[in-house]
CSV table of C-alpha atoms in Angstrom, one decimal:
chain,number,residue,atom,x,y,z
H,6,MET,CA,0.0,0.0,0.0
H,7,SER,CA,1.8,3.0,-1.3
H,8,ALA,CA,0.5,6.6,-0.9
H,9,GLY,CA,1.5,9.9,0.7
H,10,ALA,CA,0.6,11.2,4.1
H,11,GLY,CA,-3.0,11.5,5.0
H,12,TRP,CA,-4.4,9.0,2.4
H,13,GLY,CA,-5.6,6.5,5.0
H,14,LYS,CA,-3.1,3.7,4.7
H,15,SER,CA,-2.9,2.9,8.4
H,16,THR,CA,-6.7,3.0,8.7
H,17,LEU,CA,-7.1,0.6,5.8
H,18,LEU,CA,-4.4,-1.7,7.3
H,19,VAL,CA,-6.3,-1.8,10.6
H,20,GLN,CA,-9.5,-2.7,8.7
H,21,ARG,CA,-7.7,-5.4,6.8
H,22,THR,CA,-6.1,-6.8,10.0
H,23,GLU,CA,-9.6,-7.1,11.6
H,24,ASP,CA,-10.8,-9.0,8.5
H,25,LEU,CA,-7.9,-11.4,8.6
H,26,GLU,CA,-8.3,-12.1,12.3
H,27,SER,CA,-12.0,-12.8,11.8
H,28,ASP,CA,-11.0,-15.4,9.3
H,29,GLY,CA,-8.7,-17.1,11.8
H,30,VAL,CA,-5.4,-15.6,10.6
H,31,GLN,CA,-2.9,-14.5,13.3
H,32,VAL,CA,-1.6,-11.0,12.7
H,33,ALA,CA,1.6,-9.3,14.0
H,34,TRP,CA,1.9,-5.6,13.6
H,35,VAL,CA,5.1,-3.5,13.4
H,36,THR,CA,5.3,0.3,12.9
H,37,VAL,CA,8.8,1.5,11.9
H,38,PRO,CA,9.8,4.7,13.6
H,39,ALA,CA,11.7,7.5,11.9
H,40,HIS,CA,15.5,7.0,11.8
H,41,ALA,CA,15.2,3.3,12.7
H,42,SER,CA,18.3,1.1,12.3
H,43,ALA,CA,18.2,-2.3,10.5
H,44,GLN,CA,18.8,-4.0,13.9
H,45,SER,CA,15.9,-2.2,15.6
H,46,VAL,CA,13.6,-3.0,12.7
H,47,TRP,CA,14.3,-6.7,12.9
H,48,SER,CA,14.2,-6.7,16.7
H,49,SER,CA,10.7,-5.2,16.5
H,50,VAL,CA,9.6,-7.8,13.9
H,51,LEU,CA,10.8,-10.7,16.0
H,52,VAL,CA,9.3,-9.3,19.2
H,53,ALA,CA,5.9,-8.7,17.5
H,54,LEU,CA,5.8,-12.3,16.1
H,55,GLN,CA,7.0,-13.8,19.4
H,56,GLU,CA,4.2,-12.0,21.3
H,57,ARG,CA,1.6,-13.1,18.8
H,58,PHE,CA,2.7,-16.8,19.0
H,59,ALA,CA,3.1,-16.9,22.7
H,60,GLY,CA,-0.4,-18.3,23.4
H,61,SER,CA,-1.2,-20.3,20.3
H,62,PHE,CA,2.2,-21.6,19.1
H,63,PRO,CA,4.6,-21.6,22.1
H,64,GLU,CA,7.2,-23.7,20.2
H,65,ALA,CA,7.3,-21.0,17.4
H,66,ALA,CA,7.6,-18.3,20.0
H,67,ALA,CA,10.5,-20.1,21.7
H,68,ALA,CA,12.2,-20.6,18.3
H,69,LEU,CA,11.9,-16.9,17.6
H,70,GLY,CA,13.4,-16.1,21.0
H,71,ASP,CA,16.4,-18.2,20.2
H,72,LEU,CA,16.8,-16.6,16.7
H,73,ALA,CA,19.8,-14.3,16.6
H,74,LEU,CA,19.4,-10.9,14.8
H,75,PRO,CA,20.7,-11.0,11.2
H,76,SER,CA,24.4,-10.1,10.6
H,77,ALA,CA,26.7,-10.2,7.6
H,78,ARG,CA,27.7,-13.8,8.4
H,79,SER,CA,24.3,-15.2,9.3
H,80,THR,CA,21.9,-13.6,6.7
H,81,ASP,CA,21.1,-16.8,4.8
H,82,GLU,CA,20.7,-18.8,8.0
H,83,PHE,CA,18.4,-16.1,9.4
H,84,VAL,CA,16.2,-16.0,6.4
H,85,SER,CA,15.9,-19.8,6.3
H,86,ALA,CA,15.2,-20.1,10.0
H,87,LEU,CA,12.6,-17.3,10.1
H,88,ALA,CA,10.8,-18.7,7.0
H,89,GLY,CA,10.7,-22.1,8.6
H,90,VAL,CA,9.1,-20.8,11.8
H,91,LEU,CA,6.5,-18.8,9.8
H,92,ALA,CA,5.6,-21.8,7.7
H,93,GLY,CA,5.1,-23.9,10.8
H,94,ALA,CA,2.7,-21.3,12.4
H,95,ALA,CA,0.7,-20.5,9.2
H,96,PRO,CA,-1.7,-18.9,8.5
H,97,ILE,CA,0.0,-15.8,9.7
H,98,ALA,CA,0.2,-12.2,8.5
H,99,LEU,CA,2.9,-9.6,9.3
H,100,VAL,CA,1.9,-6.0,8.9
H,101,VAL,CA,4.7,-3.4,8.6
H,102,ASP,CA,3.5,0.2,8.5
H,103,GLU,CA,5.7,3.2,7.7
H,104,LEU,CA,8.1,1.0,5.8
H,105,GLN,CA,9.7,4.1,4.2
H,106,HIS,CA,11.5,4.7,7.5
H,107,ALA,CA,13.3,1.3,7.3
H,108,PRO,CA,16.9,1.2,6.1
H,109,ALA,CA,17.5,-0.2,2.6
H,110,ASP,CA,19.3,-3.3,3.9
H,111,ALA,CA,16.5,-4.2,6.3
H,112,VAL,CA,13.9,-3.8,3.5
H,113,ALA,CA,16.0,-6.0,1.2
H,114,LEU,CA,16.3,-8.7,3.8
H,115,LEU,CA,12.6,-8.5,4.6
H,116,PHE,CA,11.7,-9.1,0.9
H,117,ARG,CA,14.0,-12.1,0.8
H,118,VAL,CA,11.8,-13.6,3.5
H,119,VAL,CA,8.7,-12.7,1.4
H,120,GLU,CA,10.1,-14.8,-1.5
H,121,GLU,CA,11.2,-17.6,0.8
H,122,VAL,CA,7.9,-18.4,2.6
H,123,GLY,CA,4.8,-20.0,1.1
H,124,PRO,CA,1.4,-18.5,0.2
H,125,GLU,CA,0.0,-19.2,3.7
H,126,THR,CA,2.2,-16.4,5.1
H,127,ARG,CA,1.0,-12.9,4.1
H,128,PHE,CA,2.7,-9.6,4.3
H,129,LEU,CA,1.0,-6.2,4.4
H,130,PHE,CA,3.2,-3.1,3.9
H,131,GLY,CA,2.3,0.5,4.2
H,132,THR,CA,4.7,3.1,2.8
H,133,ARG,CA,4.8,6.6,1.5
H,134,TRP,CA,6.9,5.6,-1.5
H,135,ASP,CA,7.8,2.4,-3.3
H,136,PRO,CA,10.7,0.3,-2.0
H,137,ASN,CA,13.4,-0.9,-4.3
H,138,VAL,CA,11.9,-4.3,-4.9
H,139,PRO,CA,10.8,-6.2,-8.1
H,140,LEU,CA,7.1,-5.1,-8.0
H,141,GLY,CA,6.6,-5.9,-11.6
H,142,ARG,CA,7.8,-9.5,-11.3
H,143,TRP,CA,5.7,-10.1,-8.2
H,144,GLN,CA,2.7,-8.7,-9.9
H,145,ALA,CA,3.2,-11.0,-12.9
H,146,GLN,CA,3.6,-14.0,-10.6
H,147,GLY,CA,0.4,-13.2,-8.7
H,148,MET,CA,2.2,-12.5,-5.5
H,149,LEU,CA,1.3,-8.8,-5.2
H,150,HIS,CA,-1.8,-6.6,-4.8
H,151,GLN,CA,-1.1,-2.9,-4.9
H,152,VAL,CA,-3.2,-0.1,-3.4
H,153,ARG,CA,-2.3,3.5,-4.2
H,154,GLY,CA,-3.5,7.0,-3.6
H,155,ALA,CA,-6.0,6.9,-6.4
H,156,ASP,CA,-7.6,3.8,-4.9
H,157,LEU,CA,-7.8,5.5,-1.5
H,158,ALA,CA,-9.2,8.8,-2.7
H,159,PHE,CA,-12.8,9.7,-1.7
H,160,ASP,CA,-15.4,10.1,-4.5
H,161,GLU,CA,-17.9,12.9,-4.4
H,162,GLN,CA,-20.5,11.0,-2.4
H,163,GLU,CA,-17.9,10.0,0.2
H,164,THR,CA,-16.6,13.5,0.4
H,165,ALA,CA,-20.2,14.8,1.0
H,166,ALA,CA,-20.7,12.1,3.7
H,167,VAL,CA,-17.5,13.1,5.6
H,168,LEU,CA,-18.4,16.8,5.4
H,169,ALA,CA,-21.9,16.1,6.8
H,170,LEU,CA,-20.4,14.4,9.8
H,171,HIS,CA,-18.8,17.8,10.8
H,172,ALA,CA,-21.2,20.3,9.4
H,173,ALA,CA,-24.8,19.4,8.7
H,174,GLY,CA,-26.7,21.1,5.9
H,175,ILE,CA,-23.7,21.7,3.6
H,176,ASP,CA,-24.9,22.6,0.1
H,177,ASP,CA,-24.2,20.0,-2.6
H,178,ASP,CA,-22.2,22.6,-4.6
H,179,VAL,CA,-20.0,23.2,-1.7
H,180,ALA,CA,-19.3,19.5,-1.3
H,181,VAL,CA,-18.6,19.2,-5.0
H,182,GLU,CA,-16.2,22.1,-4.9
H,183,VAL,CA,-14.4,20.6,-1.8
H,184,HIS,CA,-14.0,17.3,-3.7
H,185,ARG,CA,-12.6,19.2,-6.7
H,186,LEU,CA,-10.2,21.1,-4.6
H,187,THR,CA,-9.0,18.2,-2.4
H,188,GLU,CA,-9.2,15.6,-5.2
H,189,GLY,CA,-10.5,13.2,-2.6
H,190,TRP,CA,-7.5,13.4,-0.3
H,191,PRO,CA,-9.0,12.0,2.9
H,192,VAL,CA,-7.1,14.2,5.4
H,193,ALA,CA,-7.9,17.3,3.5
H,194,VAL,CA,-11.6,16.4,3.3
H,195,ALA,CA,-11.6,15.8,7.1
H,196,LEU,CA,-9.8,19.1,7.8
H,197,ALA,CA,-12.2,20.9,5.5
H,198,GLY,CA,-15.2,19.4,7.3
H,199,SER,CA,-13.8,20.3,10.7
H,200,ALA,CA,-13.1,23.9,9.7
H,201,LEU,CA,-16.5,24.3,7.9
H,202,GLU,CA,-18.2,23.5,11.2
H,203,HIS,CA,-17.1,26.9,12.5
H,204,HIS,CA,-17.2,29.0,9.3
H,205,THR,CA,-20.2,31.3,8.5
H,206,ASP,CA,-19.6,31.5,4.7
H,207,PRO,CA,-18.9,28.0,3.2
H,208,HIS,CA,-18.3,29.3,-0.3
H,209,LEU,CA,-15.7,31.8,0.9
H,210,PHE,CA,-14.1,29.1,3.0
H,211,VAL,CA,-13.7,26.8,0.0
H,212,LYS,CA,-12.1,29.6,-2.0
H,213,GLU,CA,-9.5,30.2,0.7
H,214,PHE,CA,-9.1,26.7,2.1
H,215,ALA,CA,-5.6,25.8,0.9
H,216,THR,CA,-3.9,29.1,1.4
H,217,ASP,CA,-5.6,30.8,4.4
H,218,THR,CA,-6.7,27.8,6.5
H,219,ARG,CA,-4.1,27.2,9.3
H,220,PRO,CA,-4.7,23.5,9.9
H,221,MET,CA,-4.3,22.7,6.2
H,222,ALA,CA,-1.2,24.9,5.8
H,223,ASP,CA,0.3,23.4,9.0
H,224,TYR,CA,-0.3,19.8,7.7
H,225,LEU,CA,1.3,20.5,4.3
H,226,VAL,CA,4.4,22.0,6.0
H,227,THR,CA,4.7,19.3,8.6
H,228,GLU,CA,3.9,16.2,6.5
H,229,LEU,CA,5.1,17.2,3.0
H,230,PHE,CA,7.9,19.6,3.6
H,231,GLY,CA,9.4,18.4,6.8
H,232,ASP,CA,11.9,16.1,5.0
H,233,LEU,CA,12.7,18.5,2.1
H,234,GLY,CA,15.8,20.5,1.9
H,235,ASP,CA,15.8,24.2,1.1
H,236,GLU,CA,17.0,23.5,-2.5
H,237,LEU,CA,14.1,21.1,-3.3
H,238,ALA,CA,11.6,23.3,-1.6
H,239,GLN,CA,12.6,26.2,-3.8
H,240,TYR,CA,12.5,24.1,-6.9
H,241,LEU,CA,8.8,23.2,-6.1
H,242,LEU,CA,8.1,26.9,-5.5
H,243,ASP,CA,9.6,27.7,-8.9
H,244,VAL,CA,7.7,25.1,-10.9
H,245,CYS,CA,4.3,25.6,-9.3
H,246,ALA,CA,3.2,28.5,-11.5
H,247,PRO,CA,1.7,26.4,-14.3
H,248,ASP,CA,-1.0,23.8,-13.6
H,249,GLU,CA,1.1,21.2,-15.4
H,250,VAL,CA,4.8,21.2,-16.1
H,251,THR,CA,7.0,19.4,-18.6
H,252,VAL,CA,10.7,18.8,-18.3
H,253,ASP,CA,11.4,21.5,-20.8
H,254,LEU,CA,9.2,24.0,-19.0
H,255,ALA,CA,10.8,23.1,-15.7
H,256,LEU,CA,14.2,23.8,-17.2
H,257,ALA,CA,13.0,27.2,-18.4
H,258,LEU,CA,11.6,28.0,-15.0
H,259,THR,CA,14.5,26.8,-12.9
H,260,GLY,CA,17.6,26.5,-15.1
H,261,ARG,CA,18.2,23.0,-13.6
H,262,ALA,CA,19.3,20.4,-16.1
H,263,ASP,CA,18.3,17.6,-13.6
H,264,GLY,CA,14.7,18.8,-13.4
H,265,GLY,CA,13.3,15.7,-15.1
H,266,ALA,CA,15.0,13.5,-12.5
H,267,VAL,CA,13.7,15.6,-9.6
H,268,LEU,CA,10.1,15.5,-10.9
H,269,ALA,CA,10.3,11.8,-11.6
H,270,ARG,CA,11.6,11.1,-8.2
H,271,TRP,CA,9.0,13.2,-6.5
H,272,ALA,CA,6.2,11.5,-8.6
H,273,THR,CA,7.5,8.2,-7.4
H,274,THR,CA,7.8,9.1,-3.7
H,275,SER,CA,4.7,11.2,-3.3
H,276,ALA,CA,1.0,10.9,-4.2
H,277,MET,CA,0.9,14.7,-4.4
H,278,VAL,CA,2.7,14.7,-7.8
H,279,ALA,CA,1.1,12.8,-10.7
H,280,ARG,CA,3.0,11.8,-13.8
H,281,TYR,CA,1.3,11.5,-17.2
H,282,ASP,CA,3.3,9.5,-19.7
H,283,HIS,CA,1.9,11.1,-22.9
H,284,GLU,CA,4.3,13.0,-25.1
H,285,PRO,CA,5.9,15.0,-23.7
H,286,VAL,CA,5.9,13.6,-20.2
H,287,THR,CA,4.0,15.9,-18.0
H,288,TYR,CA,3.8,16.4,-14.2
H,289,ARG,CA,0.9,17.8,-12.2
H,290,LEU,CA,1.0,18.9,-8.5
H,291,HIS,CA,-2.1,18.2,-6.4
H,292,SER,CA,-4.4,21.2,-6.5
H,293,LEU,CA,-4.1,21.8,-2.8
H,294,LEU,CA,-0.3,21.6,-2.8
H,295,ARG,CA,-0.2,23.8,-5.9
H,296,ALA,CA,-2.4,26.4,-4.2
H,297,TYR,CA,-0.3,26.4,-1.1
H,298,LEU,CA,3.0,26.6,-3.0
H,299,ARG,CA,1.7,29.6,-5.0
H,300,ALA,CA,0.7,31.5,-1.9
H,301,GLU,CA,4.0,30.7,-0.3
H,302,ALA,CA,5.9,31.8,-3.5
H,303,ARG,CA,4.1,35.1,-3.5
H,304,ARG,CA,4.9,35.6,0.2
H,305,ARG,CA,8.6,34.7,0.0
H,306,ASP,CA,9.7,36.5,-3.1
H,307,LEU,CA,7.0,38.3,-5.2
H,308,PRO,CA,9.4,39.5,-8.0
H,309,ARG,CA,10.7,35.9,-8.4
H,310,TRP,CA,7.1,34.6,-8.6
H,311,ARG,CA,6.2,37.1,-11.3
H,312,ARG,CA,9.3,36.3,-13.3
H,313,SER,CA,8.4,32.6,-13.2
H,314,ASN,CA,5.0,33.4,-14.6
H,315,ARG,CA,6.4,35.6,-17.3
H,316,ILE,CA,8.7,32.8,-18.4
H,317,ALA,CA,5.8,30.3,-18.4
H,318,ALA,CA,3.5,32.7,-20.3
H,319,GLN,CA,6.1,33.2,-23.1
H,320,TRP,CA,6.8,29.4,-23.1
H,321,PHE,CA,3.2,28.5,-23.6
H,322,ALA,CA,2.6,31.3,-26.1
H,323,ASP,CA,5.5,30.1,-28.3
H,324,ARG,CA,3.9,26.6,-28.4
H,325,GLY,CA,0.4,27.8,-29.1
H,326,SER,CA,-1.1,27.0,-25.7
H,327,LEU,CA,-2.9,30.3,-25.4
H,328,THR,CA,-5.2,29.7,-22.4
H,329,PRO,CA,-2.4,28.9,-19.9
H,330,SER,CA,-0.3,31.6,-21.4
H,331,LEU,CA,-3.0,34.2,-20.6
H,332,ALA,CA,-3.3,33.0,-17.0
H,333,ALA,CA,0.5,33.1,-16.5
H,334,ALA,CA,0.8,36.5,-18.1
H,335,GLY,CA,-1.9,37.9,-15.7
H,336,GLU,CA,0.0,36.5,-12.7
H,337,SER,CA,3.3,38.0,-14.0
H,338,HIS,CA,1.8,41.6,-14.0
H,339,ASP,CA,3.6,42.1,-17.3
H,340,TRP,CA,0.8,44.2,-18.8
H,341,MET,CA,2.5,44.7,-22.1
H,342,LEU,CA,2.8,40.9,-22.6
H,343,LEU,CA,-0.8,40.3,-21.6
H,344,THR,CA,-2.1,43.1,-23.8
H,345,ASP,CA,-0.1,41.7,-26.7
H,346,LEU,CA,-1.5,38.2,-26.2
H,347,LEU,CA,-5.0,39.5,-26.1
H,348,GLU,CA,-4.5,41.7,-29.2
H,349,ARG,CA,-3.0,38.8,-31.2
H,350,HIS,CA,-5.1,35.9,-29.9
H,351,GLY,CA,-8.1,37.2,-28.0
H,352,LEU,CA,-10.4,36.8,-31.0
H,353,GLU,CA,-9.2,33.2,-31.6
H,354,LEU,CA,-9.8,32.3,-28.0
H,355,VAL,CA,-13.3,33.9,-27.9
H,356,MET,CA,-14.4,32.2,-31.1
H,357,GLY,CA,-12.9,28.9,-29.7
H,358,GLY,CA,-15.1,29.1,-26.6
H,359,GLU,CA,-12.5,30.3,-24.2
H,360,ILE,CA,-14.4,33.5,-23.2
H,361,ASP,CA,-13.9,32.9,-19.5
H,362,ALA,CA,-10.1,32.9,-19.9
H,363,VAL,CA,-10.2,36.1,-21.9
H,364,ARG,CA,-12.5,37.8,-19.4
H,365,GLY,CA,-10.1,36.8,-16.6
H,366,ALA,CA,-7.2,38.3,-18.5
H,367,LEU,CA,-9.1,41.5,-19.3
H,368,ALA,CA,-10.1,41.8,-15.6
H,369,ALA,CA,-6.4,41.6,-14.6
H,370,LEU,CA,-5.4,44.5,-16.9
H,371,PRO,CA,-5.1,48.0,-15.3
H,372,HIS,CA,-8.0,50.2,-16.2
H,373,ASN,CA,-7.1,52.6,-19.1
H,374,ASP,CA,-8.5,53.6,-22.4
H,375,ASP,CA,-6.6,50.9,-24.4
H,376,ALA,CA,-7.8,48.1,-22.1
H,377,THR,CA,-11.3,49.4,-22.2
H,378,ARG,CA,-11.3,49.4,-26.0
H,379,LEU,CA,-9.8,46.0,-26.2
H,380,ALA,CA,-12.3,44.6,-23.7
H,381,SER,CA,-15.2,46.2,-25.6
H,382,ARG,CA,-14.1,44.6,-28.9
H,383,LEU,CA,-13.7,41.1,-27.4
H,384,GLU,CA,-16.9,41.3,-25.4
H,385,GLY,CA,-18.7,42.4,-28.5
H,386,VAL,CA,-17.6,39.3,-30.4
H,387,ALA,CA,-18.5,37.1,-27.4
H,388,ALA,CA,-22.0,38.7,-27.4
H,389,MET,CA,-22.4,37.9,-31.0
H,390,LEU,CA,-21.4,34.3,-30.6
H,391,GLY,CA,-23.6,33.9,-27.6
H,392,GLY,CA,-26.7,35.6,-29.0
H,393,ASP,CA,-26.5,38.2,-26.1
H,394,LEU,CA,-28.6,41.1,-27.2
H,395,PRO,CA,-27.8,43.4,-24.2
H,396,GLY,CA,-24.1,42.7,-24.7
H,397,LEU,CA,-24.3,43.5,-28.4
H,398,ARG,CA,-26.0,46.9,-27.7
H,399,ARG,CA,-23.0,47.7,-25.5
H,400,SER,CA,-20.4,46.6,-28.1
H,401,PRO,CA,-18.8,49.0,-30.7
H,402,PRO,CA,-21.3,50.1,-33.4
H,403,ARG,CA,-19.2,48.6,-36.2
H,404,LEU,CA,-19.5,45.1,-34.7
H,405,ARG,CA,-23.3,45.2,-34.6
H,406,PRO,CA,-25.6,43.6,-37.3
H,407,ARG,CA,-28.4,45.6,-38.9
H,408,THR,CA,-31.3,46.6,-36.6
H,409,ARG,CA,-33.5,44.2,-38.5
H,410,GLY,CA,-31.1,41.4,-37.4
H,411,LEU,CA,-31.1,42.7,-33.8
H,412,ARG,CA,-34.8,42.4,-33.5
H,413,ARG,CA,-34.5,38.7,-34.4
H,414,LEU,CA,-31.7,38.0,-31.8
H,415,ASP,CA,-33.9,37.6,-28.7
H,416,GLY,CA,-33.6,34.0,-27.6
H,417,ARG,CA,-31.7,33.0,-30.8
H,418,SER,CA,-28.2,31.6,-31.2
H,419,CYS,CA,-25.6,33.0,-33.5
H,420,SER,CA,-26.1,30.2,-35.9
H,421,THR,CA,-29.5,31.7,-36.9
H,422,TRP,CA,-28.0,34.9,-38.2
H,423,ARG,CA,-27.5,35.4,-41.9
H,424,ALA,CA,-24.7,37.3,-43.6
H,425,ARG,CA,-27.2,39.8,-45.1
H,426,ASP,CA,-28.0,41.0,-41.5
H,427,TRP,CA,-24.5,42.5,-41.3
H,428,PRO,CA,-23.0,45.7,-42.9
H,429,VAL,CA,-22.1,45.1,-46.5
H,430,VAL,CA,-18.4,45.9,-46.6
H,431,ASP,CA,-17.3,42.3,-46.3
H,432,ARG,CA,-20.1,40.4,-47.9
H,433,HIS,CA,-19.6,40.5,-51.7
H,434,ARG,CA,-15.9,40.8,-51.9
H,435,SER,CA,-12.8,38.8,-50.7
H,436,ALA,CA,-10.2,40.3,-48.5
H,437,PRO,CA,-7.5,42.4,-50.3
H,438,ALA,CA,-4.3,40.6,-51.0
H,439,SER,CA,-2.5,43.0,-48.6
H,440,ARG,CA,-4.8,41.9,-45.8
H,441,PRO,CA,-4.7,38.1,-45.8
H,442,ARG,CA,-7.3,36.1,-44.0
H,443,THR,CA,-6.7,34.2,-40.8
H,444,HIS,CA,-3.9,31.7,-40.9
H,445,PRO,CA,-5.0,28.0,-41.3
H,446,ALA,CA,-4.3,27.2,-37.6
H,447,SER,CA,-7.3,29.3,-36.5
H,448,PRO,CA,-9.7,27.3,-34.4
H,449,THR,CA,-12.9,25.9,-35.8
H,450,PRO,CA,-15.9,28.1,-34.9
H,451,THR,CA,-17.9,26.9,-31.9
H,452,SER,CA,-21.2,25.0,-32.3
H,453,ARG,CA,-23.0,28.3,-31.6
H,454,CYS,CA,-21.5,30.0,-34.7
H,455,SER,CA,-22.0,29.0,-38.3
H,456,PRO,CA,-18.9,29.2,-40.6
H,457,THR,CA,-20.5,32.2,-42.5
H,458,CYS,CA,-21.1,34.0,-39.2
H,459,ALA,CA,-17.6,33.3,-38.0
H,460,ARG,CA,-16.0,34.8,-41.2
H,461,VAL,CA,-18.1,37.9,-40.9
H,462,VAL,CA,-17.4,38.3,-37.2
H,463,GLU,CA,-13.7,37.9,-37.8
H,464,ALA,CA,-13.6,40.3,-40.7
H,465,ARG,CA,-15.5,43.0,-38.7
H,466,ALA,CA,-13.2,42.6,-35.7
H,467,ARG,CA,-10.1,42.9,-37.9
H,468,ARG,CA,-11.2,46.3,-39.2
H,469,LEU,CA,-11.8,47.9,-35.8
H,470,PRO,CA,-9.5,50.8,-34.8
H,471,GLY,CA,-6.5,49.4,-33.0
H,472,SER,CA,-6.8,45.8,-34.2
H,473,ARG,CA,-3.7,44.0,-35.3
H,474,GLU,CA,-3.3,42.0,-38.5
H,475,ARG,CA,-2.4,38.4,-38.1
H,476,PRO,CA,1.0,37.3,-39.5
């Protein structure tokens, strides 16, 4: 069972132990403490087994008492002797929780015992990251059953049930938002429920949960950052700006050539980092961790945070990922960059259905005449595509269809409009050679906009004062 802190590994191990005992299986339990030595780990294992056998198998308990701790000379003899005792006392299960604290040599010897004994002896391991053992071979041989963070995560119904235990009467939309934010992480759901019990505004609480809730922040610092050095902590602060990060983007953000190895190692050792093996390989931090890191990055070094976002915005723009580019440019407070992105690509995004991203970017811009004109143009196009009559009446006059068309807009989608309802300048002639049409990579118009309407909208928007020609 491999998952990060707070995913319920120990709770599930307890439940599984109770099930085994009810089936007549004897269970010995060991929890490995932090900084344990190999000798102390094996001493704890032998004592736990000896105590379990004391009443039911006194011969096995006596044999374990006579068994010397493994040493360099007696490793093979120790494995054979322990496997023999366990085989004679089967069925037996050994639970080892917090296995990540055990030294590598103790773990290697423990898994030698696993391969030596028969199927009547079961081993249950709880760990925050995978040990260095042949998991693939064991899986293929039918010796292994794996449980990971995704298997332990709450679904929406379970999240709502946990929240209801703490705060009765929680709205369904609040429960859904808590599930989206926590991604089913059990400890985060429990902390959210406990805090909601004393909060007067659940919607505001959810919005601020990761960054402004002391219990959640304390848990993240204690459980996730306690073992990280300053160098790795700063690396995570630098790569948290985008929602998802590739190795190339991590290199651009941090300048570290070993960024791929760092991300891969963290994805292996923590359920808070997910790896997606499509091309290129992409990593994604858990949404709560990402929100906390972003707040911490702003608090520690605001200029560095903005520089990271400026790099991410340009990186995404160079690769045609316009929506994340807009979000990063807004966080960077580089208003020239954000305005340039909106001028060049705002119409593409609006016509591709990304109006919320465009509106968010427009809201981030400082209020001035240029920003107002830009917002008016893009909002006008959005109103056309959405059949929004009030929005159209607020848009620039040159973007509006004829009055006869406006009277037919109430309750209609843009796909019902005909080209003759628009001013005639672009209807019966093609664009001049000096003003080429949109490049072929432009997005397909949305389902609410016919191709004819899309061409007219784009032509009208290009001819507005201040609009830029596409390359």
